[in-house]
Short mmCIF file of C-alpha atoms in Angstrom, two decimals:
data_model
loop_
_atom_site.label_atom_id
_atom_site.label_comp_id
_atom_site.label_asym_id
_atom_site.label_seq_id
_atom_site.Cartn_x
_atom_site.Cartn_y
_atom_site.Cartn_z
CA UNK A 210 -6.87 14.37 -6.52
CA UNK A 211 -8.22 10.93 -5.08
CA UNK A 212 -10.34 9.18 -7.81
CA UNK A 213 -14.30 8.00 -6.65
CA UNK A 214 -12.72 4.44 -6.44
CA UNK A 215 -10.35 5.45 -3.98
CA UNK A 216 -12.70 7.33 -2.16
CA UNK A 217 -14.85 4.35 -1.90
CA UNK A 218 -12.01 2.76 -0.20
CA UNK A 219 -10.79 5.29 2.56
CA UNK A 220 -14.90 4.94 3.37
CA UNK A 221 -14.99 1.55 3.38
CA UNK A 222 -11.91 0.60 5.48
CA UNK A 223 -13.25 3.38 7.83
CA UNK A 224 -16.60 1.76 8.01
CA UNK A 225 -14.66 -1.91 9.09
CA UNK A 226 -12.86 0.27 11.37
CA UNK A 227 -16.13 1.47 13.20
CA UNK A 228 -17.50 -2.28 12.92
CA UNK A 229 -14.44 -4.00 14.54
CA UNK A 230 -14.39 -1.24 17.12
CA UNK A 231 -18.06 -2.48 17.97
CA UNK A 232 -18.04 -6.25 17.19
CA UNK A 233 -15.59 -5.98 20.05
CA UNK A 234 -12.41 -6.27 17.72
CA UNK A 235 -10.39 -2.59 18.76
CA UNK A 236 -7.09 -4.45 18.16
CA UNK A 237 -8.43 -5.20 14.70
CA UNK A 238 -9.82 -1.64 14.26
CA UNK A 239 -6.75 -0.21 15.02
CA UNK A 240 -4.51 -1.83 12.71
CA UNK A 241 -7.47 -0.82 9.94
CA UNK A 242 -6.57 2.97 11.63
CA UNK A 243 -2.80 2.78 10.99
CA UNK A 244 -3.13 2.05 7.46
CA UNK A 245 -5.37 4.75 6.90
CA UNK A 246 -2.99 7.24 8.48
CA UNK A 247 -0.38 9.46 6.63
CA UNK A 248 1.80 7.07 5.08
CA UNK A 249 -0.01 4.03 7.17
CA UNK A 250 0.48 2.21 3.49
CA UNK A 251 4.15 2.49 3.61
CA UNK A 252 4.06 0.52 6.66
CA UNK A 253 1.98 -2.06 5.52
CA UNK A 254 4.28 -2.03 2.35
CA UNK A 255 7.22 -2.87 4.12
CA UNK A 256 5.69 -5.31 6.70
CA UNK A 257 4.83 -7.17 3.86
CA UNK A 258 7.72 -7.39 0.70
CA UNK A 259 9.54 -10.30 1.19
CA UNK A 260 11.06 -10.50 -1.98
CA UNK A 261 13.41 -6.99 -1.87
CA UNK A 262 16.91 -7.61 -0.70
CA UNK A 263 18.24 -4.94 1.54
CA UNK A 264 21.72 -5.00 -0.43
CA UNK A 265 19.71 -4.94 -3.77
CA UNK A 266 17.19 -3.15 -3.54
CA UNK A 267 14.29 -2.46 -6.73
CA UNK A 268 13.88 0.70 -8.05
CA UNK A 269 11.45 1.40 -11.02
CA UNK A 270 13.77 3.07 -13.82
CA UNK A 271 11.58 4.14 -17.07
CA UNK A 272 13.22 3.87 -20.47
CA UNK A 273 11.81 3.59 -24.15
CA UNK A 274 10.53 -0.19 -24.41
CA UNK A 275 13.08 -0.77 -27.47
CA UNK A 276 15.82 0.00 -25.01
CA UNK A 277 13.95 -2.03 -22.78
CA UNK A 278 14.11 -5.17 -25.07
CA UNK A 279 17.97 -4.24 -26.07
CA UNK A 280 19.05 -5.04 -22.59
CA UNK A 281 16.91 -7.88 -22.20
#
């Protein structure tokens, strides 16, 4: 279930899209709408992720802190 903060963020982005359309910037409104679409955030994430090397992807590994510290 989305948090109140998440719900407000979505509402604000929808309002921004509407205001951009009204202000004569439909291309910017479309960009906001694309991020709001299902899985839109993943397109944004991939577009801005410049630190990941395709050959060595980074992914989280959950482990006890003691083990993490021993590895470091």
